[in-house]
Amino acid sequence: METDRHTLEAQISPTMATNTKRLLLSDLVSSDKIDQVPSHYIRPISQRPNLQNVYHDHTIPLIDLHDLYTPNRSHVVHQIGRACRDYGFFQVKNHGVPESTIANMMNIAREFFKLPEEERLKTYSDDPTKTTRLSTSFNIRTEKVANWRDFLRLHCHPLQDYIHEWPTNPESFRDHVAEYCRSARGLALVLIEAISESLGLERDYINRQLGNHGQHMALNYYPPCPQPDLTYGLPGHTDLNLITILLQDEVPGLQVLRNGHWVAVDPVPNTFIINIGDQIQVLSNDRYKSVLHRAVVNCEKERISIPTFYCPSRDAVIGPASELVSEDEPAVYRQFTYGEYYDKFWNRGLATENCLDMFTVTSSSS
């Protein structure tokens, strides 16, 4: 850990070093009582969030999953397919994850980010290849402008391979997070089957493409920001994985790009937000699109969001489903291993918004 900390300090630009001697944004905000955004967080004018232009009167579909287990299954599968095709995002209720599991997960995340700085820093690393790490922004090794976010990233499938790396403070951290991970994985598998069916594929087709499967999660902490119109929690990006299951607290912050406009997705209690990731776009041969989304911040309240990223294992070979490729609709993407995609995504950062262009049949990578 000491190496990681010294590496970070060496990499911070002179301007950044003058503004912050702290490794984590949350400690800069809480201890140094800043009243303006430090310069290395400020986006160029053309890249700022323009919060006044965000749509608040649109929403994404809310799908009741109860009927997935009844003779009306095909109706829900159709709704999911339409949401994937038209929005790339949807919310779900009656999802089978107990309210107590959700509450415990959100509470333990709050407790973790309230721990003393020296306790949290025990898991600090700026190395994106580490399977358990606390860090800040997105990838401080490659990015030029920082993001207004701290995060704890955990790998969580197979659980027994990673749980020993997780924090032991708060005391119930491992128990509560493991329970949540198991529930989130169960929901992911149900949704993946429904998405597979909605594409006209066998119910277990996508499941079979994922190798040994992978599951990661992030506990995102967005502190209050004195000038939220100058920066992002996370700028516009797509998710590199298969599907994402997002749990968020009651503070708004997620925005989705729809028809060229940013749309605010306000939290609804006891629902999850689901978005399809780049790997579904590839498997579906572009029938379903992985959609740009971003996290904005506010000047009054901290925000916590907890995405679960369900994905193939690194050695899984991903490419368009052969049933979805024809003379009229040729393969848009070449085959690749998920490990290759994952490494490219993290190395390039969020600068170019979408990594998929590097994996098309016609791209120079082929």
Tab-separated table of N, CA and C in Angstrom, residues 16 20 145 171 228 292 359:
chain	number	residue	atom	x	y	z
A	16	MET	N	-1.996	20.164	-8.692
A	16	MET	CA	-2.789	19.259	-7.869
A	16	MET	C	-2.158	19.153	-6.486
A	20	THR	N	-4.021	19.801	-2.882
A	20	THR	CA	-4.418	18.714	-2.002
A	20	THR	C	-3.238	17.858	-1.602
A	145	VAL	N	-8.230	15.114	-16.077
A	145	VAL	CA	-9.112	15.869	-15.187
A	145	VAL	C	-9.738	14.875	-14.215
A	171	GLU	N	-17.277	-3.977	11.346
A	171	GLU	CA	-17.172	-5.383	11.728
A	171	GLU	C	-18.056	-6.304	10.876
A	228	PRO	N	-20.962	22.429	-8.416
A	228	PRO	CA	-21.302	21.206	-9.162
A	228	PRO	C	-21.404	21.399	-10.674
A	292	LEU	N	-24.875	5.891	-23.047
A	292	LEU	CA	-24.083	6.828	-22.247
A	292	LEU	C	-24.875	7.295	-21.027
A	359	PHE	N	-13.332	-2.447	-31.359
A	359	PHE	CA	-13.565	-3.888	-31.522
A	359	PHE	C	-14.496	-4.214	-32.690
